[in-house]
Short mmCIF file of C-alpha atoms and ligand atoms in Angstrom, two decimals:
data_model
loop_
_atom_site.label_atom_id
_atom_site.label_comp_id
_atom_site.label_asym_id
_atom_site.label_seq_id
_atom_site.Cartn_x
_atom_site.Cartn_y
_atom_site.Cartn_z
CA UNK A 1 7.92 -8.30 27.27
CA UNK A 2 8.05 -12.19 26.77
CA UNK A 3 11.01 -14.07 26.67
CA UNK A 4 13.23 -14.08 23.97
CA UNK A 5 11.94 -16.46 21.43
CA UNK A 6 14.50 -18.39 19.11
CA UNK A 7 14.22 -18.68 15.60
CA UNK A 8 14.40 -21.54 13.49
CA UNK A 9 17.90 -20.67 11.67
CA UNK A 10 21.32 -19.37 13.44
CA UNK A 11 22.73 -18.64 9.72
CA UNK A 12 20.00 -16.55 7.76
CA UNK A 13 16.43 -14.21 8.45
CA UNK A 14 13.00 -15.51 9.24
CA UNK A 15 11.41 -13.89 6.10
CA UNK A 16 7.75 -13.62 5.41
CA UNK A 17 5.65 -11.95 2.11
CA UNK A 18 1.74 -10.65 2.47
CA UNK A 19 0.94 -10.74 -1.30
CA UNK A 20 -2.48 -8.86 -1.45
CA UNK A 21 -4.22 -5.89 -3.17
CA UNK A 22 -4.94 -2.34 -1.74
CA UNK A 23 -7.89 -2.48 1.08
CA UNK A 24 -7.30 -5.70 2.57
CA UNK A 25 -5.15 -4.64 5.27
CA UNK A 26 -1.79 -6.01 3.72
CA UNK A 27 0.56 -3.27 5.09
CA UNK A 28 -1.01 -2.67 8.58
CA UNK A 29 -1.01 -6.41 8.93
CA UNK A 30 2.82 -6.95 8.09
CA UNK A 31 3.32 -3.73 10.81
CA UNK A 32 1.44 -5.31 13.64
CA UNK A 33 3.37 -8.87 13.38
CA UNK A 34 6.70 -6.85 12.54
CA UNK A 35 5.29 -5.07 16.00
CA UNK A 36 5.26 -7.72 17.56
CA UNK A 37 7.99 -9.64 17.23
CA UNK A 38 10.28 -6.57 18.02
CA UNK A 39 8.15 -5.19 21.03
CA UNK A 40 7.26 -8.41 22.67
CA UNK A 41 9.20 -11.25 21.41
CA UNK A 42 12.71 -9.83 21.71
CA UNK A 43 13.80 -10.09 18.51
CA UNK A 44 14.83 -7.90 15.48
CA UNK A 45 12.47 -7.03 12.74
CA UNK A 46 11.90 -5.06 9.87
CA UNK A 47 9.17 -4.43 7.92
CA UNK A 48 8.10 -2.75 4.69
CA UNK A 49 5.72 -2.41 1.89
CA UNK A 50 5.85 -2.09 -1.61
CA UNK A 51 2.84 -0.80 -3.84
CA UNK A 52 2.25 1.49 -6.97
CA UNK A 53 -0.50 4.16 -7.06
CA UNK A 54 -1.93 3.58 -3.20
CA UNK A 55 -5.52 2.50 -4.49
CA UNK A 56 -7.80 0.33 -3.34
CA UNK A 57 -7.80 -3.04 -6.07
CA UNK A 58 -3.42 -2.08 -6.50
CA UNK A 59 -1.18 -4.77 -6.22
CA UNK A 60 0.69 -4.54 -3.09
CA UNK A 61 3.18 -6.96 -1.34
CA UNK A 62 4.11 -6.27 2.20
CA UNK A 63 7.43 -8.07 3.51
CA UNK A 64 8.85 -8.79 7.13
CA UNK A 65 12.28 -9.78 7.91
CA UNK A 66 12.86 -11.20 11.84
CA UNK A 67 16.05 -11.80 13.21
CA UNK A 68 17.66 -12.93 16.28
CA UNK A 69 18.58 -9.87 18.89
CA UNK A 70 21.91 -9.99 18.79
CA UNK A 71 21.85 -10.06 14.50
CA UNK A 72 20.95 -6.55 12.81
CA UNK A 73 19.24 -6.26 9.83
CA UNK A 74 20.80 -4.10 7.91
CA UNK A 75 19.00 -4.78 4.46
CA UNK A 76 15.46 -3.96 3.06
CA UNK A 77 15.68 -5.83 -0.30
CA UNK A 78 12.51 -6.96 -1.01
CA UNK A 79 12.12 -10.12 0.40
CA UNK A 80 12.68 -13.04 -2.34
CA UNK A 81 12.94 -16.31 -0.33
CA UNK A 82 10.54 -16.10 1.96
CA UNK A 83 10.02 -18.76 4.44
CA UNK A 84 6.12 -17.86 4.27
CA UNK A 85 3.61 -16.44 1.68
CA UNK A 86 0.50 -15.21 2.83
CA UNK A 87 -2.21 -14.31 0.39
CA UNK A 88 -4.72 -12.29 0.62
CA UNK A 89 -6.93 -12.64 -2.21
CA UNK A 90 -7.30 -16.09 -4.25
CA UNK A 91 -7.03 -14.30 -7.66
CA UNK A 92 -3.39 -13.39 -6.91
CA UNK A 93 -2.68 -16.99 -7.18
CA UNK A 94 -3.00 -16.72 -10.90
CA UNK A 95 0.49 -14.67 -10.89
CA UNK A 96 3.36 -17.02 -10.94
CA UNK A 97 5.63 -14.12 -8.80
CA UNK A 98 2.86 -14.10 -5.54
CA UNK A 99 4.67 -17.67 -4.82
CA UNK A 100 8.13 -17.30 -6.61
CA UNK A 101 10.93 -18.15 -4.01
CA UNK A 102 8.88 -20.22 -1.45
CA UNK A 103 11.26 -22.25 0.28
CA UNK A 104 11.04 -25.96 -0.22
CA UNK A 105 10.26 -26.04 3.69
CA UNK A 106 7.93 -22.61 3.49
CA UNK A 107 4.04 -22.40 4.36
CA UNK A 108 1.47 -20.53 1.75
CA UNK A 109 -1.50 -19.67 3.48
CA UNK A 110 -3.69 -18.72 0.95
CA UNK A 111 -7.44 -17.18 0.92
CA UNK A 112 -10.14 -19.46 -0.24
CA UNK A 113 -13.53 -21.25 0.07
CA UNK A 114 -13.98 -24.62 1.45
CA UNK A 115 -12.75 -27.29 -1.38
CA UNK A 116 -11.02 -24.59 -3.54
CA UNK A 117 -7.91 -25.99 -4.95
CA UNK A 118 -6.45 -23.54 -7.63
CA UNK A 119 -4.49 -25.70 -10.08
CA UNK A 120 -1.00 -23.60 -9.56
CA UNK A 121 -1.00 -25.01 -6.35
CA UNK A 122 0.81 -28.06 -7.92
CA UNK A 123 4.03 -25.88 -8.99
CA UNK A 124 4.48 -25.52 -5.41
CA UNK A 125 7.53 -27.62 -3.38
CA UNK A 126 6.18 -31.14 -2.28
CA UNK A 127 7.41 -30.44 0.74
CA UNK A 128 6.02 -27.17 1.61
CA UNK A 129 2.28 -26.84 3.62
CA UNK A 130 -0.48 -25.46 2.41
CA UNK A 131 -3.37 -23.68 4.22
CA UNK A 132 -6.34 -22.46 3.22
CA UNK A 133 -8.54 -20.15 4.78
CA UNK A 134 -11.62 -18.65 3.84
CA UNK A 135 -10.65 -15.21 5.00
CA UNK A 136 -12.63 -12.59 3.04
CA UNK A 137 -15.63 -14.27 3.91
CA UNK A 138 -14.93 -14.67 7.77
CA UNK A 139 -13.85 -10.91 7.27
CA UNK A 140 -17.05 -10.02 6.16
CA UNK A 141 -19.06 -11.71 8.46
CA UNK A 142 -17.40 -10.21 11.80
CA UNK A 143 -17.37 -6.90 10.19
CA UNK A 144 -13.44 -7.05 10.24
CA UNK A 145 -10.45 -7.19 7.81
CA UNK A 146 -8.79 -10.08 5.80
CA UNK A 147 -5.55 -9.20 7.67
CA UNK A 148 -6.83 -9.68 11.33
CA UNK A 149 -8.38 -13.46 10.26
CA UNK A 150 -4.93 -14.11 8.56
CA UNK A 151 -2.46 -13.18 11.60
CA UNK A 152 -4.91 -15.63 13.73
CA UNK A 153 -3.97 -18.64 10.93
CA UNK A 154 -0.11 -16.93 11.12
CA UNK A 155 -0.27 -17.45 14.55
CA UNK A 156 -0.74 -20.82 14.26
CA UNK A 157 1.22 -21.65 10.87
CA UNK A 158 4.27 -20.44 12.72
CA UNK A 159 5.67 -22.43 15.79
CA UNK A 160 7.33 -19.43 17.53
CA UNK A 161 4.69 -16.94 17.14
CA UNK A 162 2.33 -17.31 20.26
CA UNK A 163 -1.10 -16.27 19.92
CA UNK A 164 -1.87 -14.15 22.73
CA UNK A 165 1.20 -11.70 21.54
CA UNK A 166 -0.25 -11.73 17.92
CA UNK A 167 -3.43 -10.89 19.58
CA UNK A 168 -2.36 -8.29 21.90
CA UNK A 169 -0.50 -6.61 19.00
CA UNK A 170 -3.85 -6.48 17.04
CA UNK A 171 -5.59 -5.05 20.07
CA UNK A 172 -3.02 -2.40 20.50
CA UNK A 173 -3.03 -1.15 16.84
CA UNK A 174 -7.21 -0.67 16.99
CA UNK A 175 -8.06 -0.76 20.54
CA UNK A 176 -6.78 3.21 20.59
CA UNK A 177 -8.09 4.45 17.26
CA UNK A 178 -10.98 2.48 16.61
CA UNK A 179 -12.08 0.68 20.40
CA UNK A 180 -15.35 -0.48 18.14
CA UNK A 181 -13.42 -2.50 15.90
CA UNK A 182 -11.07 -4.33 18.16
CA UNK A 183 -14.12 -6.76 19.36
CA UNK A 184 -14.29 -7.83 15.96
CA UNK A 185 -11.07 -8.25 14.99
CA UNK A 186 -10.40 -10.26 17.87
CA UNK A 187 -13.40 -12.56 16.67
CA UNK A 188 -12.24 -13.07 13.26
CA UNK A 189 -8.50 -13.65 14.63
CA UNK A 190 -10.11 -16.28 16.68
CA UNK A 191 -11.60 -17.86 13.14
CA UNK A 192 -8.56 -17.73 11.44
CA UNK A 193 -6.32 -19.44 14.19
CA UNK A 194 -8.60 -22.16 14.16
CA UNK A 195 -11.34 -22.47 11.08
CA UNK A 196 -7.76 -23.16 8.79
CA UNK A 197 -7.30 -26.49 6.74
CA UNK A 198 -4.10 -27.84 5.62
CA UNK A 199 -3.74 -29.74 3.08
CA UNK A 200 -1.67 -32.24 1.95
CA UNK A 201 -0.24 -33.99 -1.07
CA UNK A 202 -0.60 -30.78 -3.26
CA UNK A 203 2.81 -29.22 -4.74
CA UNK A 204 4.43 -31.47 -7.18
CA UNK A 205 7.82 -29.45 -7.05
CA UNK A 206 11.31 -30.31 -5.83
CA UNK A 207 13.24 -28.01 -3.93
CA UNK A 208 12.98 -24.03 -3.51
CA UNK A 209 10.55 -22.71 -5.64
CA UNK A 210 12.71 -19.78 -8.28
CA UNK A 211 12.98 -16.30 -7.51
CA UNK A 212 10.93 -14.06 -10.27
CA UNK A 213 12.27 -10.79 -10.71
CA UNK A 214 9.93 -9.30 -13.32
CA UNK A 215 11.94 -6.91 -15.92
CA UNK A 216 10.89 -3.11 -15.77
CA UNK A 217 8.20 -2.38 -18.21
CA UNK A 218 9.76 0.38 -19.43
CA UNK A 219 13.57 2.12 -19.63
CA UNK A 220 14.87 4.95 -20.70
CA UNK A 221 14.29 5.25 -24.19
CA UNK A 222 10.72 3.49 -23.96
CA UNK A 223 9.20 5.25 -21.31
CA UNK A 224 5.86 6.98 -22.74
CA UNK A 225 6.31 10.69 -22.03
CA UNK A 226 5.00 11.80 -18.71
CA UNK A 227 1.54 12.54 -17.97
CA UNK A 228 0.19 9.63 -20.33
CA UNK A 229 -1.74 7.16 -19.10
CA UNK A 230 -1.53 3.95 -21.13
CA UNK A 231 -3.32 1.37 -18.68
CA UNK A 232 -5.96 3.39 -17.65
CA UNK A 233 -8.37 1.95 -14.92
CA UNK A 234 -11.26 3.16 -14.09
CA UNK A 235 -14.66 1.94 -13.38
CA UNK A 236 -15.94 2.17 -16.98
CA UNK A 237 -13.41 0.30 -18.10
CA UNK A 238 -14.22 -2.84 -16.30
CA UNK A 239 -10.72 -4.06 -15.98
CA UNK A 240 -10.35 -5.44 -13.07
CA UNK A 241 -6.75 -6.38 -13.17
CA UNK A 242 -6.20 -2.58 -12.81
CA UNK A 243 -9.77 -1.78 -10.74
CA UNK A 244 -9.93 -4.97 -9.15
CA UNK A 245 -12.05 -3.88 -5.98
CA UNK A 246 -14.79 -4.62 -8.63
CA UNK A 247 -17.97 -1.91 -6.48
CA UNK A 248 -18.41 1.23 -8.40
CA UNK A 249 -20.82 4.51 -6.88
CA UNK A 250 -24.34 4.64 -7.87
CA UNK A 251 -26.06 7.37 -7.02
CA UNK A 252 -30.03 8.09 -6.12
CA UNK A 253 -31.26 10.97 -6.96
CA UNK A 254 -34.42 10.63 -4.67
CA UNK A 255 -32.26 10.58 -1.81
CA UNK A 256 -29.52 12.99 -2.10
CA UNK A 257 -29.52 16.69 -0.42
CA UNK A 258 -26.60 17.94 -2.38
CA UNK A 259 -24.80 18.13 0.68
CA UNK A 260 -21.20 18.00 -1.13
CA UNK A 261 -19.78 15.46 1.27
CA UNK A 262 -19.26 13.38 -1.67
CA UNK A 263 -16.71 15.76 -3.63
CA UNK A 264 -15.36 16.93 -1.34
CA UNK A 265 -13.68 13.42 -0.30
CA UNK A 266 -13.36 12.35 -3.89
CA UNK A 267 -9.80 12.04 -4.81
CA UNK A 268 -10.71 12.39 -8.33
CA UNK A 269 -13.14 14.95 -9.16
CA UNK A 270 -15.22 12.78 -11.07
CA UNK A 271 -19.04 14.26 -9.44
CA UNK A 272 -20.94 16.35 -12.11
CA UNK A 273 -22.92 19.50 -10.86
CA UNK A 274 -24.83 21.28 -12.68
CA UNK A 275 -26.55 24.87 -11.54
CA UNK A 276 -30.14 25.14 -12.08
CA UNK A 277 -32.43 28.39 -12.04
CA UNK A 278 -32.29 31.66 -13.45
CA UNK A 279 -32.50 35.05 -12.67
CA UNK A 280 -36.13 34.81 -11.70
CA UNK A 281 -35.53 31.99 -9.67
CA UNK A 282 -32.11 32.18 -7.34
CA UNK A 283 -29.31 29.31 -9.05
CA UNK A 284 -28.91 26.49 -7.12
CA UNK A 285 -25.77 24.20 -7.75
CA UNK A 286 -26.74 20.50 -7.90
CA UNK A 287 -24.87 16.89 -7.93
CA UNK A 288 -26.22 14.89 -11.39
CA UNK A 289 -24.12 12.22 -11.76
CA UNK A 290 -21.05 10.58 -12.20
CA UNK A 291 -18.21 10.73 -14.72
CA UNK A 292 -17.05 7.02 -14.59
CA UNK A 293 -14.29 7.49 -16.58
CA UNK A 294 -12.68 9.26 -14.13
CA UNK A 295 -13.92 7.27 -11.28
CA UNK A 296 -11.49 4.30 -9.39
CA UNK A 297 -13.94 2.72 -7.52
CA UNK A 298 -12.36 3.96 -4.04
CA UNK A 299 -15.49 4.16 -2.51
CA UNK A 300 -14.83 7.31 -0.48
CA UNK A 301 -18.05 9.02 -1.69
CA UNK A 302 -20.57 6.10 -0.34
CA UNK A 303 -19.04 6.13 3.12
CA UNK A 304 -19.09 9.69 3.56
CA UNK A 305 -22.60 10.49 2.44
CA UNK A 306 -25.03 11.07 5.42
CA UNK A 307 -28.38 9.95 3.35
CA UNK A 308 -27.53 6.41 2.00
CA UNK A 309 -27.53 7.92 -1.80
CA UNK A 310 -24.35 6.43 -2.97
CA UNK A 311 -24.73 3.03 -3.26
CA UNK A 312 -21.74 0.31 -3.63
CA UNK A 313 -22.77 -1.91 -6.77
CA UNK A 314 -21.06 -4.46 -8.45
CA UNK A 315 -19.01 -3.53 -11.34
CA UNK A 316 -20.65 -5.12 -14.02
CA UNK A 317 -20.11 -4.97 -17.98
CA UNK A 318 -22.16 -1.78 -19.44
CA UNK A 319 -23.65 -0.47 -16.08
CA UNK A 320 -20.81 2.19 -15.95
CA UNK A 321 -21.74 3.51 -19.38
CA UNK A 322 -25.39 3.33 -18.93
CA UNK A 323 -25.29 5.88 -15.43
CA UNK A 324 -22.31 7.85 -16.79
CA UNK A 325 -22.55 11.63 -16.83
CA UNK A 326 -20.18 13.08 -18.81
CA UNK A 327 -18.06 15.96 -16.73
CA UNK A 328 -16.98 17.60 -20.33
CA UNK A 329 -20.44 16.94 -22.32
CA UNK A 330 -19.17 19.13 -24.54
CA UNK A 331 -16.11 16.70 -25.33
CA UNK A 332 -18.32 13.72 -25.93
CA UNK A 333 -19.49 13.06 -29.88
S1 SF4 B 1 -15.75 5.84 -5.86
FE1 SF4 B 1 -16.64 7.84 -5.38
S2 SF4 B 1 -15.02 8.96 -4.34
FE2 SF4 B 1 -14.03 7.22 -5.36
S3 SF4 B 1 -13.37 7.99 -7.35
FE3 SF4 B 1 -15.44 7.13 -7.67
S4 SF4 B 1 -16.84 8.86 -7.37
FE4 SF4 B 1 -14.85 9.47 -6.52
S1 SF4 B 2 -22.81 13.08 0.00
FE1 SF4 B 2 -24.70 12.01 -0.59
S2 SF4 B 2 -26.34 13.47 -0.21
FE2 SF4 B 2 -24.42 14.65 -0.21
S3 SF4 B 2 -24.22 15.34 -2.37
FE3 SF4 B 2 -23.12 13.42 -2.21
S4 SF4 B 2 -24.62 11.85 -2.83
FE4 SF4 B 2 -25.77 13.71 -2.35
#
């Protein structure tokens, strides 16, 4: 283990916030620094997620708390006042609560292109830095994960985390489960320790930024009665503020075997089969579409077929409803 490291305040937590949506790596990322500083920096941690339905495109904030050794942490209130944000996709930035309770003195790393400057960066404390990093497009290059190319810049955007631990910790969390993807990871952690910019003269704020505690939509006279879905997302909806991955399934015909890999992975039963033949000629039980409305985007179905016959498109406006098959044509006017 390294030495103990010490932290920059005797009276409070080092607190940090991942603000991200399902599939970028959010939670494992917040578990490998968390890892890290507890393992191999001697100090206390906690760490913890916090995320609605567990699909890819969700909403999810992951939070870790580090304190000295000889302090316990004996809370796990969401952190509020975090001493760094990191973001993991630039259309969070749009929500007001991904930077509520920045400290005045607090870092935002943020994910974006070269030059990109979204405007809310001006709410934030004057005296806060600001980093950018293109990490979703370093991540795809390398064949890795947003998370790995933002604990590289987190390595660097905090003085007391050391790279090589950060590193190591990566390693350790792939190197046993998935040996092929550590090399990449530990290329894109290499990009995002050092292909970050900060940038200066940006927030327009005094002082901590305010703590956003968003009322619950509903209580318990207004909740909708269980079972109904009012916000429905789904592919052929093209809401992406509920099925933000934005990729829906398309299917070729010409190059599926019927296999069943596909439904069999699908969380939601959304593949339409249909059996063909008759008593002449032996019934044979066939994959012919997709229902769309039933279908999140999770992609499951394209990684598991062995022909190449689901194919990850972009979700545009109207292709849903020109593939769909209807599961229930008997349903549809
Ligand atoms: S992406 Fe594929 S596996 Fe996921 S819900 Fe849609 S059809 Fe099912
Ligand atoms: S996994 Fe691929 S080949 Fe098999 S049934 Fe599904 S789409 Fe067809």
């Amino acid at each position: 283990m390294a030495d103990t490291v010490s932290l920059p305040h005797t009276d409070r937590f080092f607190e940090l916030r991942f603000e991200s949506i399902g599939g970028l790596g959010a939670h494992v990322g917040g578990q490998i620094v968390a890892k890290a500083a507890v393992l191999r920096m001697g100090l206390n941690g906690a760490h913890f997620s916090s995320y609605g339905s567990e699909k890819k495109g969700s909403p999810i904030k992951s939070f870790i708390r580090l304190g000295a050794a000889d302090k316990p942490i004996r809370t796990s209130a969401p952190v509020e006042s975090p001493d760094v944000v990191t973001v993991f996709h630039r259309a969070l930035l749009g929500n007001p609560a991904t930077v509520a309770g920045l400290r005045a003195d607090g870092t935002l790393i943020f994910t974006g292109a070269p030059g990109e400057l979204p405007d809310s960066l001006a709410e934030l404390p004057r005296t806060a830095k600001i980093i950018r990093i293109d990490a979703q497009r370093i991540a795809a290059e390398e064949n890795s994960r947003p998370n790995a190319v933002l604990i590289g810049t987190l390595a660097e955007a905090v003085p007391f985390f050391a790279a090589d631990i950060l590193l190591e910790a990566l390693n350790e969390q792939f190197g046993r489960k998935r040996p092929e993807a550590a090399a990449n990871n530990k290329v894109a952690f290499e990009r995002g320790n050092t292909e970050f910019e900060i940038l200066t003269d940006i927030g327009r704020a005094e002082g901590d930024m305010p703590v956003i505690r968003p009322d619950p939509l509903w209580g318990y006279r207004t909740a909708p009665a269980g079972g109904i879905i009012l916000n429905a997302g789904s592919t052929a909806w093209n809401d992406l503020s509920i099925s933000r991955t934005g990729w829906l399934p398309v299917l070729d015909m010409d190059k599926c075997i019927h296999c069943g890999s596909c439904d069999m992975v699908c969380p939601d039963l959304c593949l339409v089969w249909t059996a063909e033949g008759n008593s002449a000629t032996p019934a044979a039980t066939k994959l012919s579409g997709i229902d769309y409305r039933y279908c999140k985007g999770c992609m499951r179905c394209i990684e598991t077929c062995p022909t190449g016959a689901m194919t990850r498109e972009t979700e545009t406006p109207g292709l849903a409803a020109r593939l769909n098959k209807p599961l229930f044509p008997q349903l549809v006017d």
